[in-house]
Amino acid sequence: MTYCVGLKLDRGLVFAADTRTNAGVDNIATYKKLHVWEEPGERVITLLSAGNLAITQAVVSLLSEHITSADNDRATLLTAKTMFQVARLVGSAVREVKEIDGEALATSAESFFVTFILGGQIEGEEPRMFQIYAAGNFIEVAEDTPFLQIGEHKYGKPILDRVTRSDMRLGEAAKLVLLSFDSTLRSNLSVGTPIDMLLYNKDTFSTERQVRIEQDDPYFQKLSHGWSEKLRDAFGELDEFDV
Amino acid sequence: MTYCVGLKLDRGLVFAADTRTNAGVDNIATYKKLHVWEEPGERVITLLSAGNLAITQAVVSLLSEHITSADNDRATLLTAKTMFQVARLVGSAVREVKEIDGEALATSAESFFVTFILGGQIEGEEPRMFQIYAAGNFIEVAEDTPFLQIGEHKYGKPILDRVTRSDMRLGEAAKLVLLSFDSTLRSNLSVGTPIDMLLYNKDTFSTERQVRIEQDDPYFQKLSHGWSEKLRDAFGELDEFDV
Protein backbone atom coordinates (compact mmCIF):
# COMPACT_ATOMS: atom_id res chain seq x y z
CA MET A 1 0.00 0.00 0.00
CA THR A 2 0.92 3.64 -0.24
CA TYR A 3 -0.35 7.01 0.80
CA CYS A 4 0.19 10.10 -1.35
CA VAL A 5 -1.47 13.50 -1.20
CA GLY A 6 -1.40 16.48 -3.52
CA LEU A 7 -2.91 19.89 -2.75
CA LYS A 8 -3.53 22.59 -5.32
CA LEU A 9 -3.70 25.91 -3.52
CA ASP A 10 -3.82 29.56 -4.51
CA ARG A 11 -0.14 29.97 -3.61
CA GLY A 12 1.15 26.78 -5.20
CA LEU A 13 1.26 23.02 -4.83
CA VAL A 14 2.07 20.65 -1.98
CA PHE A 15 3.02 17.02 -2.56
CA ALA A 16 3.69 14.25 -0.06
CA ALA A 17 4.34 10.55 -0.44
CA ASP A 18 5.25 7.78 1.96
CA THR A 19 8.06 5.41 0.98
CA ARG A 20 6.90 1.99 2.09
CA THR A 21 6.52 -0.81 -0.38
CA ASN A 22 5.56 -4.30 0.61
CA ALA A 23 5.02 -7.73 -0.79
CA GLY A 24 3.31 -9.07 2.31
CA VAL A 25 3.88 -7.73 5.82
CA ASP A 26 7.03 -9.83 6.08
CA ASN A 27 8.65 -8.13 3.11
CA ILE A 28 8.76 -4.36 3.32
CA ALA A 29 11.18 -1.89 1.81
CA THR A 30 11.71 1.83 1.26
CA TYR A 31 11.29 3.26 -2.24
CA LYS A 32 10.85 6.84 -3.35
CA LYS A 33 7.37 7.48 -4.76
CA LEU A 34 7.80 11.22 -5.32
CA HIS A 35 9.51 11.94 -8.63
CA VAL A 36 10.54 15.37 -9.87
CA TRP A 37 11.62 16.67 -13.26
CA GLU A 38 12.54 20.29 -13.66
CA GLU A 39 13.90 22.93 -15.99
CA PRO A 40 14.84 25.62 -13.48
CA GLY A 41 13.04 28.87 -14.17
CA GLU A 42 10.78 27.25 -16.76
CA ARG A 43 8.97 24.14 -15.45
CA VAL A 44 8.56 21.86 -12.47
CA ILE A 45 6.83 18.50 -12.84
CA THR A 46 6.07 16.15 -9.96
CA LEU A 47 4.68 12.64 -10.09
CA LEU A 48 3.44 10.64 -7.07
CA SER A 49 2.83 6.96 -7.61
CA ALA A 50 0.74 4.23 -6.02
CA GLY A 51 0.22 0.63 -7.00
CA ASN A 52 2.42 -2.15 -8.31
CA LEU A 53 6.04 -0.97 -7.91
CA ALA A 54 7.26 -2.74 -11.05
CA ILE A 55 4.69 -0.84 -13.09
CA THR A 56 5.23 2.57 -11.50
CA GLN A 57 9.00 2.24 -11.86
CA ALA A 58 8.61 1.25 -15.50
CA VAL A 59 6.43 4.29 -16.16
CA VAL A 60 8.91 6.63 -14.50
CA SER A 61 11.83 5.05 -16.36
CA LEU A 62 10.06 5.34 -19.70
CA LEU A 63 9.28 9.00 -19.10
CA SER A 64 12.92 9.66 -18.18
CA GLU A 65 14.30 7.66 -21.13
CA HIS A 66 12.15 9.57 -23.58
CA ILE A 67 13.79 12.78 -22.37
CA THR A 68 17.29 11.56 -23.20
CA SER A 69 16.43 9.58 -26.33
CA ALA A 70 17.49 10.75 -29.78
CA ASP A 71 13.91 11.00 -31.07
CA ASN A 72 13.60 14.77 -31.03
CA ASP A 73 10.18 14.83 -32.66
CA ARG A 74 8.48 13.28 -29.67
CA ALA A 75 7.31 15.63 -26.91
CA THR A 76 8.74 14.83 -23.49
CA LEU A 77 8.12 15.97 -19.95
CA LEU A 78 10.67 18.72 -20.56
CA THR A 79 9.35 19.90 -23.92
CA ALA A 80 5.53 19.51 -23.68
CA LYS A 81 3.87 22.92 -23.88
CA THR A 82 1.21 22.46 -21.20
CA MET A 83 0.56 20.35 -18.12
CA PHE A 84 -2.37 18.80 -19.97
CA GLN A 85 0.12 17.54 -22.57
CA VAL A 86 2.35 16.26 -19.77
CA ALA A 87 -0.60 14.35 -18.31
CA ARG A 88 -1.18 12.76 -21.70
CA LEU A 89 2.49 11.75 -21.88
CA VAL A 90 2.22 10.05 -18.51
CA GLY A 91 -1.00 8.35 -19.64
CA SER A 92 0.75 7.13 -22.80
CA ALA A 93 3.64 5.76 -20.75
CA VAL A 94 1.14 3.86 -18.57
CA ARG A 95 -0.44 2.39 -21.72
CA GLU A 96 2.97 1.51 -23.11
CA VAL A 97 3.84 -0.43 -19.95
CA LYS A 98 0.45 -2.12 -20.05
CA GLU A 99 1.08 -3.23 -23.59
CA ILE A 100 4.41 -4.73 -22.59
CA ASP A 101 3.50 -6.29 -19.23
CA GLY A 102 -0.29 -6.37 -19.02
CA GLU A 103 -0.87 -9.77 -20.54
CA ALA A 104 1.84 -11.50 -18.54
CA LEU A 105 0.47 -9.93 -15.34
CA ALA A 106 -3.03 -11.11 -16.23
CA THR A 107 -1.88 -14.68 -16.78
CA SER A 108 -0.26 -14.57 -13.32
CA ALA A 109 -3.60 -13.31 -11.92
CA GLU A 110 -1.89 -10.02 -11.04
CA SER A 111 -3.91 -6.93 -11.78
CA PHE A 112 -2.47 -3.95 -13.61
CA PHE A 113 -3.02 -1.60 -10.73
CA VAL A 114 -1.46 1.83 -10.65
CA THR A 115 -2.51 5.45 -9.97
CA PHE A 116 -0.59 8.70 -10.15
CA ILE A 117 -0.92 12.25 -8.92
CA LEU A 118 0.74 14.59 -11.40
CA GLY A 119 1.25 18.25 -10.62
CA GLY A 120 3.43 21.11 -11.66
CA GLN A 121 3.72 24.32 -13.57
CA ILE A 122 5.02 25.24 -17.02
CA GLU A 123 5.82 28.87 -17.77
CA GLY A 124 2.80 30.60 -19.29
CA GLU A 125 0.33 28.45 -17.34
CA GLU A 126 -1.01 28.38 -13.80
CA PRO A 127 0.03 25.38 -11.64
CA ARG A 128 -2.15 22.34 -12.41
CA MET A 129 -2.76 18.94 -10.86
CA PHE A 130 -4.11 15.66 -12.25
CA GLN A 131 -4.96 12.15 -11.14
CA ILE A 132 -3.96 9.53 -13.72
CA TYR A 133 -5.56 6.10 -13.78
CA ALA A 134 -4.34 2.66 -14.84
CA ALA A 135 -6.15 3.10 -18.16
CA GLY A 136 -3.96 6.14 -18.89
CA ASN A 137 -6.85 8.58 -18.72
CA PHE A 138 -7.04 11.29 -16.07
CA ILE A 139 -8.97 13.98 -14.24
CA GLU A 140 -7.83 17.48 -13.30
CA VAL A 141 -8.31 18.98 -9.84
CA ALA A 142 -11.08 21.56 -9.69
CA GLU A 143 -11.62 24.29 -7.12
CA ASP A 144 -14.32 22.59 -5.07
CA THR A 145 -12.02 19.82 -3.90
CA PRO A 146 -8.46 21.15 -3.91
CA PHE A 147 -6.76 17.89 -2.92
CA LEU A 148 -6.10 14.45 -4.36
CA GLN A 149 -5.22 11.29 -2.49
CA ILE A 150 -4.04 7.94 -3.83
CA GLY A 151 -3.43 4.67 -2.03
CA GLU A 152 -4.70 4.25 1.52
CA HIS A 153 -6.72 7.46 1.60
CA LYS A 154 -9.49 6.81 4.11
CA TYR A 155 -7.82 7.32 7.50
CA GLY A 156 -6.33 10.65 6.47
CA LYS A 157 -9.34 12.09 4.66
CA PRO A 158 -11.49 13.45 7.53
CA ILE A 159 -8.85 15.99 8.56
CA LEU A 160 -8.32 17.09 4.94
CA ASP A 161 -12.09 17.44 4.47
CA ARG A 162 -12.46 19.64 7.52
CA VAL A 163 -9.40 21.86 7.33
CA THR A 164 -8.30 22.33 3.69
CA ARG A 165 -8.80 25.81 2.27
CA SER A 166 -7.46 27.03 -1.07
CA ASP A 167 -6.02 30.17 0.53
CA MET A 168 -3.75 28.32 2.98
CA ARG A 169 -0.07 29.11 3.12
CA LEU A 170 2.07 26.22 1.86
CA GLY A 171 3.60 25.74 5.33
CA GLU A 172 0.10 25.43 6.81
CA ALA A 173 -0.87 22.97 4.10
CA ALA A 174 2.28 20.93 4.77
CA LYS A 175 1.33 20.78 8.45
CA LEU A 176 -2.14 19.56 7.43
CA VAL A 177 -0.73 16.91 5.13
CA LEU A 178 1.59 15.64 7.86
CA LEU A 179 -1.38 15.32 10.25
CA SER A 180 -3.23 13.38 7.57
CA PHE A 181 -0.18 11.11 7.27
CA ASP A 182 0.03 10.73 11.02
CA SER A 183 -3.54 9.39 11.19
CA THR A 184 -2.77 6.96 8.38
CA LEU A 185 0.57 5.78 9.78
CA ARG A 186 -1.09 4.93 13.10
CA SER A 187 -3.63 2.64 11.46
CA ASN A 188 -2.02 1.07 8.42
CA LEU A 189 1.34 -0.68 8.68
CA SER A 190 1.69 -0.73 4.91
CA VAL A 191 2.16 3.04 4.92
CA GLY A 192 5.51 4.02 6.42
CA THR A 193 7.99 6.81 6.98
CA PRO A 194 10.10 8.50 5.74
CA ILE A 195 7.71 10.90 4.03
CA ASP A 196 8.92 12.80 0.97
CA MET A 197 7.50 16.30 0.59
CA LEU A 198 7.72 19.06 -1.97
CA LEU A 199 6.31 22.53 -1.42
CA TYR A 200 6.09 24.34 -4.73
CA ASN A 201 5.53 28.09 -4.64
CA LYS A 202 3.67 29.30 -7.71
CA ASP A 203 5.76 31.02 -10.41
CA THR A 204 9.09 30.11 -8.78
CA PHE A 205 9.80 27.14 -11.09
CA SER A 206 12.02 25.84 -8.34
CA THR A 207 12.06 22.63 -6.27
CA GLU A 208 14.21 23.93 -3.44
CA ARG A 209 11.50 23.34 -0.82
CA GLN A 210 11.90 19.58 -0.97
CA VAL A 211 12.45 17.54 2.16
CA ARG A 212 12.43 13.99 3.54
CA ILE A 213 10.80 13.56 6.95
CA GLU A 214 11.97 10.65 9.05
CA GLN A 215 9.95 8.93 11.78
CA ASP A 216 11.97 10.69 14.51
CA ASP A 217 11.89 14.13 12.87
CA PRO A 218 11.50 16.57 15.81
CA TYR A 219 8.86 18.70 14.07
CA PHE A 220 6.81 15.66 13.05
CA GLN A 221 7.02 14.18 16.55
CA LYS A 222 5.98 17.45 18.16
CA LEU A 223 3.15 17.88 15.67
CA SER A 224 1.83 14.37 16.27
CA HIS A 225 1.87 14.67 20.07
CA GLY A 226 0.56 18.23 20.03
CA TRP A 227 -2.32 17.23 17.80
CA SER A 228 -3.33 14.27 19.98
CA GLU A 229 -3.32 16.54 23.04
CA LYS A 230 -5.31 19.28 21.33
CA LEU A 231 -7.84 16.77 20.00
CA ARG A 232 -8.37 15.42 23.49
CA ASP A 233 -8.75 18.95 24.87
CA ALA A 234 -11.20 19.89 22.11
CA PHE A 235 -13.11 16.69 22.74
CA GLY A 236 -13.36 17.49 26.45
CA GLU A 237 -14.82 20.92 25.72
CA LEU A 238 -17.81 19.57 23.78
CA ASP A 239 -21.03 18.78 25.63
CA GLU A 240 -21.47 15.19 26.66
CA PHE A 241 -24.22 13.06 25.16
CA ASP A 242 -27.14 12.45 27.46
CA VAL A 243 -30.05 10.07 27.08
CA MET B 1 -22.01 -0.64 3.46
CA THR B 2 -22.51 -0.10 7.14
CA TYR B 3 -20.74 1.41 10.10
CA CYS B 4 -21.10 -0.03 13.60
CA VAL B 5 -19.03 0.57 16.71
CA GLY B 6 -18.98 -1.11 20.10
CA LEU B 7 -16.99 0.11 23.11
CA LYS B 8 -16.33 -1.95 26.21
CA LEU B 9 -15.58 0.41 29.07
CA ASP B 10 -15.14 0.14 32.81
CA ARG B 11 -18.64 1.51 33.37
CA GLY B 12 -20.45 -0.49 30.72
CA LEU B 13 -20.96 -0.85 26.99
CA VAL B 14 -21.77 1.59 24.18
CA PHE B 15 -23.20 0.44 20.86
CA ALA B 16 -23.95 2.42 17.72
CA ALA B 17 -25.07 1.41 14.24
CA ASP B 18 -26.08 3.34 11.16
CA THR B 19 -29.23 2.25 9.32
CA ARG B 20 -28.40 2.57 5.65
CA THR B 21 -28.58 -0.42 3.37
CA ASN B 22 -27.96 -0.23 -0.30
CA ALA B 23 -27.97 -2.30 -3.44
CA GLY B 24 -26.18 0.26 -5.55
CA VAL B 25 -26.23 4.03 -4.91
CA ASP B 26 -29.58 4.21 -6.68
CA ASN B 27 -31.24 1.85 -4.27
CA ILE B 28 -30.89 2.78 -0.62
CA ALA B 29 -33.12 2.06 2.34
CA THR B 30 -33.25 2.28 6.13
CA TYR B 31 -32.99 -0.91 8.19
CA LYS B 32 -32.22 -1.36 11.84
CA LYS B 33 -28.85 -3.02 12.44
CA LEU B 34 -28.87 -2.80 16.22
CA HIS B 35 -30.79 -5.69 17.76
CA VAL B 36 -31.50 -6.11 21.45
CA TRP B 37 -32.74 -9.03 23.51
CA GLU B 38 -33.27 -8.64 27.22
CA GLU B 39 -34.52 -10.25 30.38
CA PRO B 40 -34.90 -7.18 32.59
CA GLY B 41 -32.80 -7.45 35.71
CA GLU B 42 -31.01 -10.55 34.43
CA ARG B 43 -29.47 -10.06 30.96
CA VAL B 44 -29.04 -7.63 28.11
CA ILE B 45 -27.76 -8.84 24.74
CA THR B 46 -27.03 -6.57 21.80
CA LEU B 47 -26.07 -7.54 18.27
CA LEU B 48 -24.81 -5.11 15.60
CA SER B 49 -24.70 -6.44 12.05
CA ALA B 50 -22.80 -5.64 8.86
CA GLY B 51 -22.81 -7.34 5.49
CA ASN B 52 -25.46 -8.89 3.28
CA LEU B 53 -28.86 -7.84 4.71
CA ALA B 54 -30.58 -11.09 3.75
CA ILE B 55 -27.99 -13.02 5.75
CA THR B 56 -27.97 -10.74 8.80
CA GLN B 57 -31.78 -10.74 8.92
CA ALA B 58 -31.85 -14.53 8.65
CA VAL B 59 -29.38 -14.84 11.54
CA VAL B 60 -31.41 -12.47 13.73
CA SER B 61 -34.66 -14.25 12.84
CA LEU B 62 -33.19 -17.65 13.63
CA LEU B 63 -31.93 -16.45 17.01
CA SER B 64 -35.36 -15.02 17.82
CA GLU B 65 -37.23 -18.10 16.60
CA HIS B 66 -35.13 -20.38 18.75
CA ILE B 67 -36.24 -18.39 21.78
CA THR B 68 -39.93 -19.02 21.10
CA SER B 69 -39.64 -22.55 19.71
CA ALA B 70 -40.87 -25.57 21.66
CA ASP B 71 -37.43 -27.20 21.79
CA ASN B 72 -36.67 -26.50 25.44
CA ASP B 73 -33.45 -28.48 25.49
CA ARG B 74 -31.66 -26.05 23.21
CA ALA B 75 -29.96 -23.06 24.84
CA THR B 76 -31.13 -19.70 23.50
CA LEU B 77 -30.03 -16.08 23.84
CA LEU B 78 -32.29 -15.87 26.90
CA THR B 79 -31.14 -19.10 28.60
CA ALA B 80 -27.42 -19.36 27.79
CA LYS B 81 -25.38 -19.12 30.99
CA THR B 82 -22.54 -16.92 29.74
CA MET B 83 -21.86 -14.37 27.00
CA PHE B 84 -19.32 -16.83 25.57
CA GLN B 85 -22.19 -19.31 25.13
CA VAL B 86 -24.27 -16.55 23.52
CA ALA B 87 -21.45 -15.84 21.08
CA ARG B 88 -21.40 -19.53 20.17
CA LEU B 89 -25.17 -19.47 19.58
CA VAL B 90 -24.76 -16.52 17.20
CA GLY B 91 -21.90 -18.33 15.46
CA SER B 92 -24.09 -21.44 15.10
CA ALA B 93 -26.89 -19.37 13.61
CA VAL B 94 -24.44 -17.90 11.08
CA ARG B 95 -23.37 -21.43 10.13
CA GLU B 96 -26.99 -22.57 9.90
CA VAL B 97 -27.76 -19.76 7.45
CA LYS B 98 -24.62 -20.56 5.50
CA GLU B 99 -25.73 -24.17 5.19
CA ILE B 100 -29.12 -23.07 3.85
CA ASP B 101 -28.08 -20.19 1.56
CA GLY B 102 -24.32 -20.45 1.08
CA GLU B 103 -24.30 -22.67 -1.98
CA ALA B 104 -27.00 -20.72 -3.82
CA LEU B 105 -25.17 -17.47 -3.08
CA ALA B 106 -21.93 -18.97 -4.38
CA THR B 107 -23.55 -20.05 -7.63
CA SER B 108 -24.81 -16.47 -8.08
CA ALA B 109 -21.23 -15.25 -7.45
CA GLU B 110 -22.43 -13.56 -4.26
CA SER B 111 -20.14 -13.95 -1.31
CA PHE B 112 -21.36 -14.98 2.12
CA PHE B 113 -20.24 -11.78 3.77
CA VAL B 114 -21.36 -10.87 7.26
CA THR B 115 -19.82 -9.66 10.54
CA PHE B 116 -21.33 -8.97 13.94
CA ILE B 117 -20.47 -7.14 17.12
CA LEU B 118 -22.06 -8.90 20.05
CA GLY B 119 -22.07 -7.39 23.51
CA GLY B 120 -23.98 -7.60 26.72
CA GLN B 121 -24.07 -8.82 30.26
CA ILE B 122 -25.58 -11.84 31.98
CA GLU B 123 -26.01 -11.80 35.75
CA GLY B 124 -22.98 -13.30 37.43
CA GLU B 125 -20.59 -12.10 34.71
CA GLU B 126 -18.94 -8.83 33.79
CA PRO B 127 -20.12 -7.17 30.54
CA ARG B 128 -18.39 -8.75 27.53
CA MET B 129 -18.05 -7.97 23.84
CA PHE B 130 -17.24 -10.10 20.78
CA GLN B 131 -16.71 -9.81 17.05
CA ILE B 132 -18.26 -12.70 15.14
CA TYR B 133 -17.11 -13.60 11.65
CA ALA B 134 -18.82 -15.13 8.63
CA ALA B 135 -17.31 -18.49 9.56
CA GLY B 136 -19.18 -18.36 12.86
CA ASN B 137 -16.01 -18.07 14.94
CA PHE B 138 -15.24 -15.01 17.02
CA ILE B 139 -12.84 -12.91 19.08
CA GLU B 140 -13.44 -11.20 22.40
CA VAL B 141 -12.45 -7.60 23.12
CA ALA B 142 -9.41 -7.29 25.35
CA GLU B 143 -8.30 -4.35 27.44
CA ASP B 144 -5.65 -2.98 25.10
CA THR B 145 -8.13 -2.10 22.38
CA PRO B 146 -11.49 -1.43 24.04
CA PHE B 147 -13.47 -0.89 20.83
CA LEU B 148 -14.66 -2.88 17.84
CA GLN B 149 -15.73 -1.56 14.45
CA ILE B 150 -17.42 -3.35 11.57
CA GLY B 151 -18.26 -2.14 8.08
CA GLU B 152 -16.71 1.11 6.82
CA HIS B 153 -14.33 1.55 9.73
CA LYS B 154 -11.42 3.56 8.34
CA TYR B 155 -12.68 7.15 8.31
CA GLY B 156 -13.86 6.96 11.90
CA LYS B 157 -10.88 5.11 13.37
CA PRO B 158 -8.32 7.91 13.93
CA ILE B 159 -10.54 9.71 16.46
CA LEU B 160 -11.27 6.46 18.32
CA ASP B 161 -7.55 5.64 18.37
CA ARG B 162 -6.62 8.98 19.86
CA VAL B 163 -9.41 9.57 22.36
CA THR B 164 -10.78 6.24 23.66
CA ARG B 165 -10.01 5.46 27.30
CA SER B 166 -11.50 2.59 29.31
CA ASP B 167 -12.41 4.92 32.19
CA MET B 168 -14.64 7.21 30.09
CA ARG B 169 -18.18 7.93 31.20
CA LEU B 170 -20.74 6.40 28.82
CA GLY B 171 -21.99 9.85 27.82
CA GLU B 172 -18.44 10.83 26.88
CA ALA B 173 -18.01 7.62 24.93
CA ALA B 174 -21.31 8.24 23.11
CA LYS B 175 -20.04 11.69 22.12
CA LEU B 176 -16.85 10.07 20.81
CA VAL B 177 -18.77 7.47 18.84
CA LEU B 178 -20.96 10.16 17.26
CA LEU B 179 -17.84 12.09 16.18
CA SER B 180 -16.49 8.89 14.66
CA PHE B 181 -19.81 8.52 12.80
CA ASP B 182 -19.71 12.14 11.68
CA SER B 183 -16.32 11.63 9.99
CA THR B 184 -17.64 8.51 8.27
CA LEU B 185 -20.94 10.05 7.15
CA ARG B 186 -19.08 12.92 5.50
CA SER B 187 -17.01 10.59 3.35
CA ASN B 188 -19.09 7.52 2.59
CA LEU B 189 -22.59 7.83 1.16
CA SER B 190 -23.31 4.19 1.90
CA VAL B 191 -23.30 4.97 5.63
CA GLY B 192 -26.36 6.99 6.61
CA THR B 193 -28.41 8.37 9.48
CA PRO B 194 -30.42 7.73 11.57
CA ILE B 195 -27.94 6.24 14.02
CA ASP B 196 -29.19 3.77 16.61
CA MET B 197 -27.41 3.89 19.96
CA LEU B 198 -27.53 1.95 23.18
CA LEU B 199 -25.67 2.97 26.32
CA TYR B 200 -25.56 0.07 28.73
CA ASN B 201 -24.55 0.81 32.31
CA LYS B 202 -22.86 -2.15 33.92
CA ASP B 203 -24.99 -4.20 36.34
CA THR B 204 -28.24 -2.41 35.45
CA PHE B 205 -29.51 -5.16 33.09
CA SER B 206 -31.60 -2.46 31.48
CA THR B 207 -31.82 -1.05 27.96
CA GLU B 208 -33.53 2.20 28.84
CA ARG B 209 -30.66 4.33 27.49
CA GLN B 210 -31.51 3.50 23.87
CA VAL B 211 -32.00 6.23 21.32
CA ARG B 212 -32.26 6.89 17.58
CA ILE B 213 -30.39 9.95 16.31
CA GLU B 214 -31.71 11.58 13.16
CA GLN B 215 -29.67 13.68 10.74
CA ASP B 216 -31.20 16.91 12.11
CA ASP B 217 -30.86 15.97 15.78
CA PRO B 218 -29.91 19.23 17.52
CA TYR B 219 -27.21 17.65 19.69
CA PHE B 220 -25.64 15.83 16.74
CA GLN B 221 -25.69 19.00 14.61
CA LYS B 222 -24.12 21.05 17.35
CA LEU B 223 -21.50 18.38 18.01
CA SER B 224 -20.57 18.15 14.34
CA HIS B 225 -20.20 21.91 13.87
CA GLY B 226 -18.49 22.41 17.22
CA TRP B 227 -15.97 19.69 16.40
CA SER B 228 -15.11 21.13 12.99
CA GLU B 229 -14.55 24.53 14.58
CA LYS B 230 -12.44 23.18 17.39
CA LEU B 231 -10.35 21.12 14.98
CA ARG B 232 -9.63 24.18 12.89
CA ASP B 233 -8.72 26.17 16.02
CA ALA B 234 -6.48 23.37 17.28
CA PHE B 235 -4.89 23.15 13.84
CA GLY B 236 -4.20 26.87 13.85
CA GLU B 237 -2.42 26.64 17.20
CA LEU B 238 0.19 24.15 16.00
CA ASP B 239 3.47 25.42 14.55
CA GLU B 240 3.59 25.70 10.81
CA PHE B 241 5.93 23.52 8.79
CA ASP B 242 8.96 25.29 7.45
CA VAL B 243 11.52 24.11 4.94
Coordinates of N, CA and C in Angstrom, one line a residue, chain A residues 1-5 147-161 179-181 183-185 187-188 191, chain B residues 1-2 151-159 180 183-184 186-191:
Chain A
M1 N 0.9 -1.2 0.0 CA 0.0 0.0 0.0 C 0.9 1.2 0.0
T2 N 0.2 2.4 0.0 CA 0.9 3.6 -0.2 C 0.0 4.7 0.2
Y3 N 0.5 5.9 0.6 CA -0.3 7.0 0.8 C 0.3 8.2 0.2
C4 N -0.3 8.9 -0.7 CA 0.2 10.1 -1.4 C -0.9 11.1 -1.4
V5 N -0.5 12.4 -1.2 CA -1.5 13.5 -1.2 C -0.9 14.6 -2.1
F147 N -7.8 18.9 -3.2 CA -6.8 17.9 -2.9 C -7.1 16.6 -3.6
L148 N -6.0 15.8 -3.8 CA -6.1 14.4 -4.4 C -5.4 13.5 -3.4
Q149 N -5.9 12.3 -3.3 CA -5.2 11.3 -2.5 C -5.2 10.0 -3.3
I150 N -4.1 9.3 -3.2 CA -4.0 7.9 -3.8 C -3.5 7.0 -2.8
G151 N -3.8 5.7 -3.0 CA -3.4 4.7 -2.0 C -4.4 4.6 -0.9
E152 N -3.9 4.4 0.3 CA -4.7 4.2 1.5 C -5.2 5.6 2.0
H153 N -6.3 6.1 1.4 CA -6.7 7.5 1.6 C -7.7 7.7 2.7
K154 N -8.3 6.6 3.2 CA -9.5 6.8 4.1 C -9.2 7.4 5.5
Y155 N -8.1 6.9 6.1 CA -7.8 7.3 7.5 C -7.5 8.8 7.5
G156 N -6.8 9.3 6.5 CA -6.3 10.7 6.5 C -7.3 11.6 5.8
K157 N -8.4 11.2 5.4 CA -9.3 12.1 4.7 C -10.1 13.0 5.6
P158 N -10.7 12.5 6.7 CA -11.5 13.4 7.5 C -10.8 14.8 7.9
I159 N -9.5 14.7 8.2 CA -8.8 16.0 8.6 C -8.7 16.9 7.3
L160 N -8.4 16.3 6.2 CA -8.3 17.1 4.9 C -9.7 17.7 4.6
D161 N -10.7 16.9 4.8 CA -12.1 17.4 4.5 C -12.4 18.7 5.3
L179 N -0.4 15.8 9.3 CA -1.4 15.3 10.2 C -2.2 14.2 9.6
S180 N -2.5 14.4 8.3 CA -3.2 13.4 7.6 C -2.4 12.1 7.5
F181 N -1.1 12.3 7.3 CA -0.2 11.1 7.3 C -0.1 10.5 8.6
S183 N -2.4 10.2 11.0 CA -3.5 9.4 11.2 C -3.4 8.1 10.4
T184 N -2.9 8.2 9.2 CA -2.8 7.0 8.4 C -1.7 6.0 8.9
L185 N -0.5 6.6 9.3 CA 0.6 5.8 9.8 C 0.2 5.0 11.0
S187 N -2.6 3.7 11.7 CA -3.6 2.6 11.5 C -3.2 1.6 10.4
N188 N -2.3 2.0 9.5 CA -2.0 1.1 8.4 C -0.5 0.9 8.3
V191 N 1.7 1.7 5.2 CA 2.2 3.0 4.9 C 3.2 3.4 5.9
Chain B
M1 N -23.0 -0.7 2.4 CA -22.0 -0.6 3.5 C -22.7 -0.3 4.8
T2 N -22.0 -0.2 5.8 CA -22.5 -0.1 7.1 C -21.4 0.5 8.0
G151 N -17.8 -2.9 9.2 CA -18.3 -2.1 8.1 C -17.2 -1.1 7.7
E152 N -17.6 0.1 7.3 CA -16.7 1.1 6.8 C -16.0 1.8 8.0
H153 N -14.9 1.1 8.5 CA -14.3 1.5 9.7 C -13.2 2.6 9.6
K154 N -12.7 2.8 8.4 CA -11.4 3.6 8.3 C -11.5 5.0 8.7
Y155 N -12.6 5.7 8.1 CA -12.7 7.1 8.3 C -12.8 7.5 9.8
G156 N -13.6 6.6 10.5 CA -13.9 7.0 11.9 C -12.9 6.4 12.9
K157 N -11.8 5.7 12.4 CA -10.9 5.1 13.4 C -9.9 6.1 14.0
P158 N -9.3 7.1 13.3 CA -8.3 7.9 13.9 C -8.8 8.6 15.2
I159 N -10.0 9.1 15.2 CA -10.5 9.7 16.5 C -10.7 8.7 17.6
S180 N -17.0 9.9 15.6 CA -16.5 8.9 14.7 C -17.5 8.7 13.5
S183 N -17.4 11.7 11.0 CA -16.3 11.6 10.0 C -16.7 10.6 8.9
T184 N -17.3 9.6 9.3 CA -17.6 8.5 8.3 C -18.8 9.0 7.4
R186 N -19.5 11.9 6.5 CA -19.1 12.9 5.5 C -18.4 12.3 4.3
S187 N -17.8 11.1 4.4 CA -17.0 10.6 3.4 C -17.6 9.4 2.6
N188 N -18.6 8.7 3.2 CA -19.1 7.5 2.6 C -20.6 7.6 2.6
L189 N -21.1 7.7 1.4 CA -22.6 7.8 1.2 C -23.3 6.6 1.6
S190 N -22.6 5.4 1.6 CA -23.3 4.2 1.9 C -23.4 4.0 3.4
V191 N -23.0 5.0 4.2 CA -23.3 5.0 5.6 C -24.2 6.1 5.9

